Amino acid sequence: MRTVHGFRKSRRSPLPGLLAAAVGVTLGFGAATATAPTASATAGGVKTVTFHVAPTGSDRANGSAARPFRTVERAQRAARKEARKHRARPVDVVVHAGTYRLDRTLTFGPEDSGTDHAPVRYLAAPGERVVISGGRSLRPDWNSYNDTVKVADIGAGLDFDGLFLDGERQVLARYPNYDPKTAILGGYAADAISAQRAARWKNPTTALVRGLHQGEWGGNSYRVTGLKADGTPQLDWVGDNNRGSALHATYRMAENVFEELDAPGEWFYDKPAGKLYFYPPKGADLASAHIETAELDELIRVQGRGPDDAVHDLSLSGFTFARTHRTLFDQPYEKLQLGDWAIARAGAVHLKNTENVAVRGSLFDQVGGNALFVDGYNREDIVSGNEFSHSGASDVAVVGNRDAVREPSTWDSMRKTITDTTPGPKSENYPRDIRVSDNYMHDNGQFEKQTSGVQISMSRRVTVDGNTIHDGPRACVDINDGTWGGHVIENNDIFNCVKETSDHGPINSWGRDRFWPLTADDATKKSYARLDAMDTTVIRHNRIRHSSHWDIDLDDGSSNYLIEDNLLLNGGVKLREGFHRTVRNNIFVNGGAHFHVWYADSGDTVEKNIFVTGTPYSLIQADMAKSRPTVDNNLFWNNGRPVTGVTEAWRALGLDTHSVTADPEFTGASPFTDPKKLDYTLQADSPARTLGFRPFAMDGFGKAGSPTPPPLEWVDDTPTDTLDAFPEPLLGASATRIYSDAVKSATGLTDYDGLYLPTVPTESEAYRQGLRTNDVIREIGGKKVTDRDSFWSVYNRSAPGADVPLTIWRNQAAVQMAVHRPELGEQINNTSGVVYAGSGWDWKNASRGGAGGWADDVHATQGKGDSFELTFNGTAIDVITQINSDEGQVDLYVDGQPVGTIDNSSPTRQHQQTVFTKAGLTPGEHTIKGVMKTGSYLIVDSFKVR
């Protein structure tokens, strides 16, 4: 048989032959039913040639129903011969019930092809359970190792990392122990790879470490190669993330360590000694249990020699694919463009250089890596009617080759200019016109965390239709890049995604194509936006439920999208840094439209939507006057409560001039009283119809008979009326904490550290000195900025006229610069490095009594003896505050020495009053402190340092 290049593993089975059959049925999941014609079917009056395979057959038989073959390999040879002889006759290979164990990958090449009118079909016999397995069946002779752990000699040198007991995957010995109630990694511990933990391990080089990326953008995994001088494990990264190898400080675990075998269901295989150790689950009868390994990476590989010699008109139907090795630690990873994903080009079923190849009606049962991989050149392939359950990585990955991309960029080598302005792909090595439909896909990403139900990269016109996809660590549908668009994502039911990672949506895309990294103005970028995103990608008539901000997340440069007729539950739509996006005729329930980091003249449209929320819009670095989107004819409803954001100033920009706030009049109960509501049909007299909203069907989502989304979670909107979100003044700009996941996402950071600049007006001193909107100050004077105080404690101690070094996070990269402190001094707000002592202090913004202050905020206390203190650098200082009849005396100290008592009482309230001045100080650092003495309130507004 011809060798398939690039496939590394060849593990031996205890049974002879390429596909040997074991009598009996594997326990566990229900049988998958074949959807292809039976052996007696005819095609257009032409009799179908049928060969049979059964565990009780013989490869010396003729392959008839009465005398079946024993292996699929033998039937494959017969099918090839028949297809060559009679090109007009369909050929069926019917495989009967049993478990067929592979010792190496079963390969199909161009010689296995059929024709359009005479296809070649491999199918499980109707109603029979046919398992294609990449493992072996063990019959261990168990002995007791200790009171809880059993041990058996199964032979040395086996290569498996999955053990199954009666069809259920068992747990590779790990710390911390597996907890099914913990979503992230099934349990995690910050000390998983501490020196103290590793000191327990006799052989640390067996250990494998899995964790989240430091920014929670997927996972990062490592082999342990030894211990460092400090006793901590030496980690060798496998490369399973496109955004760097940094491991999250908390979300981490270690496995495949003998000393961690301490919980029911855990196992460890001592490869050199050939001993299998197992802590059986409660109630397990090892004498009668069916125990299997998982050994092969790939079960089926369908691979042509190239686009001109593809495998075609071939189908696989009704099988159960099971027991594959995890690819996480034994396959190379490839970084996919500028998306976050790195991927192993492997799958339990792997299609490469194929046309009209179908995988139907099958069950992918707990495979170790990707379930089905559509790799490079593929055309008009179909993946339909399958169930994908608990895949180790993604269920279906549709991924082209990098040689098809013009001027590709990676995070390691990002192009800033364009020399090739030819639209579209450069070679034929990419999938196109692929259909993924009517599948039930759940619980992917058991081991890898950059995974999804359907993952698309460097492909064109992929249709994802009518699938139910739920429960996974990251996006349930991911479009890694804009190359080359034309995808249709429709009629899907999607929920419980992004369970382990963050800053993502159930449907996620990136558009980091040729235009996005350019050093160019927005107009130039817009002129190039469709070079790669050639065809419009349509996301329509899906029901999507999320537990965070964005049901649909069009991130970094995603361009040329139409989003319509979707029911979006518990989330909304994010549009960031792209062009030509239309969001229309959707129903948003407990979610809104998020406009993040918009280009000028974006070409975006948001119209004829229903927003059931109090905050229909959230803007971060989006200047609507410059972006000039079309936003109109939308309906807003917050159960009679106010709807924020749609103000007269908003309408003055030409936005929502025809939109209304009104009850949309859904049939049945209100979602505010029935969070389980899934039918949002409009009544005939709904005001949304008047605005042009076209009602769409409330059924037809997902695969029939599959689970449906959980209820809404009505919660308060993201708090912006907080001190963290308050925009304090800095050199004429405004500065806040990174106060929400939305701000963190907009800046592209992996954590919440830094001082964020949401607005830097062009006329400000901050702008003149080089700061820009959406910058994040990450370091000042070489010291890390974690919050406001960590910034101001350094800034305020810097001398007037001094240059203050900064590290700025801008456009997802660190930039070094310095700002020059004004020589004549500046005004400092009450939030800017002032230390408050005492239990009575309360920060008050404009909505809570701070209106009229210098920045429309103040700090106030009613606790006598409470104090404020500011460290500053200068020769003079003014104390500025509010005076009123309820205020009294304040004792003041400069550099620890009393300088007098001031009286802030006044018959009338007066804002921004200078109540104390101290001049003539020596140049350098000083402190001013005030202690409340009398009155009902002490108020602090601001200070002027000179």
Tab-separated table of N, CA and C in Angstrom, residues 557-612:
chain	number	residue	atom	x	y	z
A	557	GLY	N	-10.571	43.645	12.420
A	557	GLY	CA	-10.525	43.731	10.966
A	557	GLY	C	-11.536	42.892	10.225
A	558	SER	N	-12.417	42.172	10.919
A	558	SER	CA	-13.426	41.362	10.232
A	558	SER	C	-14.255	42.244	9.313
A	559	SER	N	-14.242	41.945	8.027
A	559	SER	CA	-14.873	42.806	7.026
A	559	SER	C	-15.755	41.996	6.090
A	560	ASN	N	-16.714	42.703	5.499
A	560	ASN	CA	-17.599	42.136	4.484
A	560	ASN	C	-18.493	41.051	5.078
A	561	TYR	N	-19.311	41.442	6.045
A	561	TYR	CA	-20.223	40.531	6.732
A	561	TYR	C	-21.656	41.046	6.645
A	562	LEU	N	-22.600	40.126	6.540
A	562	LEU	CA	-24.014	40.401	6.674
A	562	LEU	C	-24.538	39.554	7.830
A	563	ILE	N	-25.105	40.216	8.843
A	563	ILE	CA	-25.653	39.541	10.018
A	563	ILE	C	-27.138	39.874	10.081
A	564	GLU	N	-27.977	38.887	9.847
A	564	GLU	CA	-29.412	39.186	9.811
A	564	GLU	C	-30.235	37.989	10.286
A	565	ASP	N	-31.421	38.319	10.794
A	565	ASP	CA	-32.426	37.322	11.169
A	565	ASP	C	-31.932	36.369	12.254
A	566	ASN	N	-31.112	36.860	13.169
A	566	ASN	CA	-30.607	36.029	14.261
A	566	ASN	C	-31.328	36.354	15.559
A	567	LEU	N	-31.567	35.331	16.369
A	567	LEU	CA	-32.077	35.511	17.720
A	567	LEU	C	-30.886	35.416	18.663
A	568	LEU	N	-30.517	36.550	19.244
A	568	LEU	CA	-29.302	36.671	20.043
A	568	LEU	C	-29.690	36.808	21.505
A	569	LEU	N	-29.423	35.783	22.279
A	569	LEU	CA	-29.864	35.706	23.656
A	569	LEU	C	-28.687	35.911	24.608
A	570	ASN	N	-28.885	36.841	25.542
A	570	ASN	CA	-27.916	37.053	26.612
A	570	ASN	C	-26.605	37.649	26.123
A	571	GLY	N	-26.570	38.171	24.907
A	571	GLY	CA	-25.364	38.778	24.357
A	571	GLY	C	-25.729	39.617	23.158
A	572	GLY	N	-24.724	40.048	22.415
A	572	GLY	CA	-24.987	40.920	21.275
A	572	GLY	C	-24.003	40.675	20.163
A	573	VAL	N	-23.648	41.762	19.486
A	573	VAL	CA	-22.722	41.713	18.355
A	573	VAL	C	-21.615	42.717	18.612
A	574	LYS	N	-20.380	42.293	18.393
A	574	LYS	CA	-19.247	43.210	18.466
A	574	LYS	C	-18.705	43.439	17.067
A	575	LEU	N	-18.502	44.698	16.724
A	575	LEU	CA	-17.890	45.084	15.456
A	575	LEU	C	-16.631	45.868	15.793
A	576	ARG	N	-15.490	45.323	15.376
A	576	ARG	CA	-14.232	46.011	15.664
A	576	ARG	C	-13.403	46.112	14.392
A	577	GLU	N	-12.846	47.282	14.122
A	577	GLU	CA	-11.803	47.496	13.118
A	577	GLU	C	-12.064	46.780	11.795
A	578	GLY	N	-13.188	47.024	11.209
A	578	GLY	CA	-13.445	46.410	9.911
A	578	GLY	C	-14.267	47.333	9.043
A	579	PHE	N	-14.623	46.839	7.866
A	579	PHE	CA	-15.401	47.610	6.901
A	579	PHE	C	-16.536	46.748	6.352
A	580	HIS	N	-17.567	47.415	5.909
A	580	HIS	CA	-18.634	46.778	5.137
A	580	HIS	C	-19.329	45.680	5.948
A	581	ARG	N	-19.812	46.026	7.154
A	581	ARG	CA	-20.590	45.081	7.951
A	581	ARG	C	-22.019	45.590	8.064
A	582	THR	N	-22.969	44.727	7.848
A	582	THR	CA	-24.379	45.074	7.990
A	582	THR	C	-24.998	44.181	9.048
A	583	VAL	N	-25.629	44.810	10.051
A	583	VAL	CA	-26.333	44.110	11.120
A	583	VAL	C	-27.786	44.555	11.053
A	584	ARG	N	-28.657	43.685	10.583
A	584	ARG	CA	-30.049	44.104	10.388
A	584	ARG	C	-31.010	42.957	10.697
A	585	ASN	N	-32.181	43.364	11.162
A	585	ASN	CA	-33.297	42.433	11.339
A	585	ASN	C	-32.976	41.312	12.329
A	586	ASN	N	-32.219	41.663	13.382
A	586	ASN	CA	-31.914	40.703	14.439
A	586	ASN	C	-32.690	41.071	15.699
A	587	ILE	N	-32.926	40.091	16.551
A	587	ILE	CA	-33.539	40.342	17.855
A	587	ILE	C	-32.468	40.136	18.924
A	588	PHE	N	-32.128	41.218	19.618
A	588	PHE	CA	-31.159	41.190	20.710
A	588	PHE	C	-31.935	41.135	22.027
A	589	VAL	N	-31.690	40.125	22.843
A	589	VAL	CA	-32.352	40.026	24.135
A	589	VAL	C	-31.277	39.980	25.212
A	590	ASN	N	-31.261	41.000	26.064
A	590	ASN	CA	-30.252	41.126	27.113
A	590	ASN	C	-28.850	41.269	26.510
A	591	GLY	N	-28.772	42.023	25.424
A	591	GLY	CA	-27.491	42.280	24.773
A	591	GLY	C	-27.658	43.392	23.761
A	592	GLY	N	-26.532	43.925	23.276
A	592	GLY	CA	-26.596	45.047	22.344
A	592	GLY	C	-25.488	44.997	21.326
A	593	ALA	N	-25.299	46.126	20.651
A	593	ALA	CA	-24.262	46.264	19.626
A	593	ALA	C	-23.068	46.986	20.239
A	594	HIS	N	-21.904	46.372	20.109
A	594	HIS	CA	-20.676	46.927	20.678
A	594	HIS	C	-19.796	47.418	19.533
A	595	PHE	N	-19.530	48.718	19.535
A	595	PHE	CA	-18.714	49.337	18.486
A	595	PHE	C	-17.336	49.615	19.081
A	596	HIS	N	-16.346	48.839	18.661
A	596	HIS	CA	-15.012	48.934	19.251
A	596	HIS	C	-13.988	49.311	18.187
A	597	VAL	N	-13.268	50.385	18.422
A	597	VAL	CA	-12.092	50.754	17.626
A	597	VAL	C	-12.471	50.807	16.141
A	598	TRP	N	-13.297	51.778	15.801
A	598	TRP	CA	-13.816	51.866	14.428
A	598	TRP	C	-12.930	52.733	13.550
A	599	TYR	N	-12.878	52.335	12.286
A	599	TYR	CA	-12.210	53.129	11.268
A	599	TYR	C	-13.126	54.271	10.809
A	600	ALA	N	-12.500	55.272	10.183
A	600	ALA	CA	-13.284	56.330	9.535
A	600	ALA	C	-13.988	55.753	8.305
A	601	ASP	N	-15.192	56.257	8.071
A	601	ASP	CA	-15.969	55.851	6.892
A	601	ASP	C	-16.003	54.323	6.783
A	602	SER	N	-16.517	53.687	7.814
A	602	SER	CA	-16.443	52.228	7.933
A	602	SER	C	-17.323	51.490	6.930
A	603	GLY	N	-18.382	52.156	6.462
A	603	GLY	CA	-19.307	51.460	5.576
A	603	GLY	C	-20.222	50.500	6.311
A	604	ASP	N	-20.361	50.655	7.648
A	604	ASP	CA	-21.181	49.751	8.454
A	604	ASP	C	-22.630	50.221	8.525
A	605	THR	N	-23.521	49.259	8.699
A	605	THR	CA	-24.952	49.541	8.822
A	605	THR	C	-25.524	48.728	9.970
A	606	VAL	N	-26.286	49.381	10.839
A	606	VAL	CA	-26.998	48.716	11.929
A	606	VAL	C	-28.439	49.214	11.872
A	607	GLU	N	-29.328	48.386	11.371
A	607	GLU	CA	-30.679	48.888	11.119
A	607	GLU	C	-31.734	47.790	11.296
A	608	LYS	N	-32.946	48.245	11.643
A	608	LYS	CA	-34.139	47.395	11.701
A	608	LYS	C	-33.968	46.218	12.658
A	609	ASN	N	-33.265	46.478	13.761
A	609	ASN	CA	-33.085	45.462	14.794
A	609	ASN	C	-34.006	45.759	15.975
A	610	ILE	N	-34.271	44.741	16.779
A	610	ILE	CA	-35.003	44.902	18.032
A	610	ILE	C	-34.013	44.676	19.173
A	611	PHE	N	-33.856	45.687	20.039
A	611	PHE	CA	-32.949	45.606	21.180
A	611	PHE	C	-33.777	45.545	22.466
A	612	VAL	N	-33.785	44.397	23.126
A	612	VAL	CA	-34.481	44.255	24.401
A	612	VAL	C	-33.425	44.355	25.499
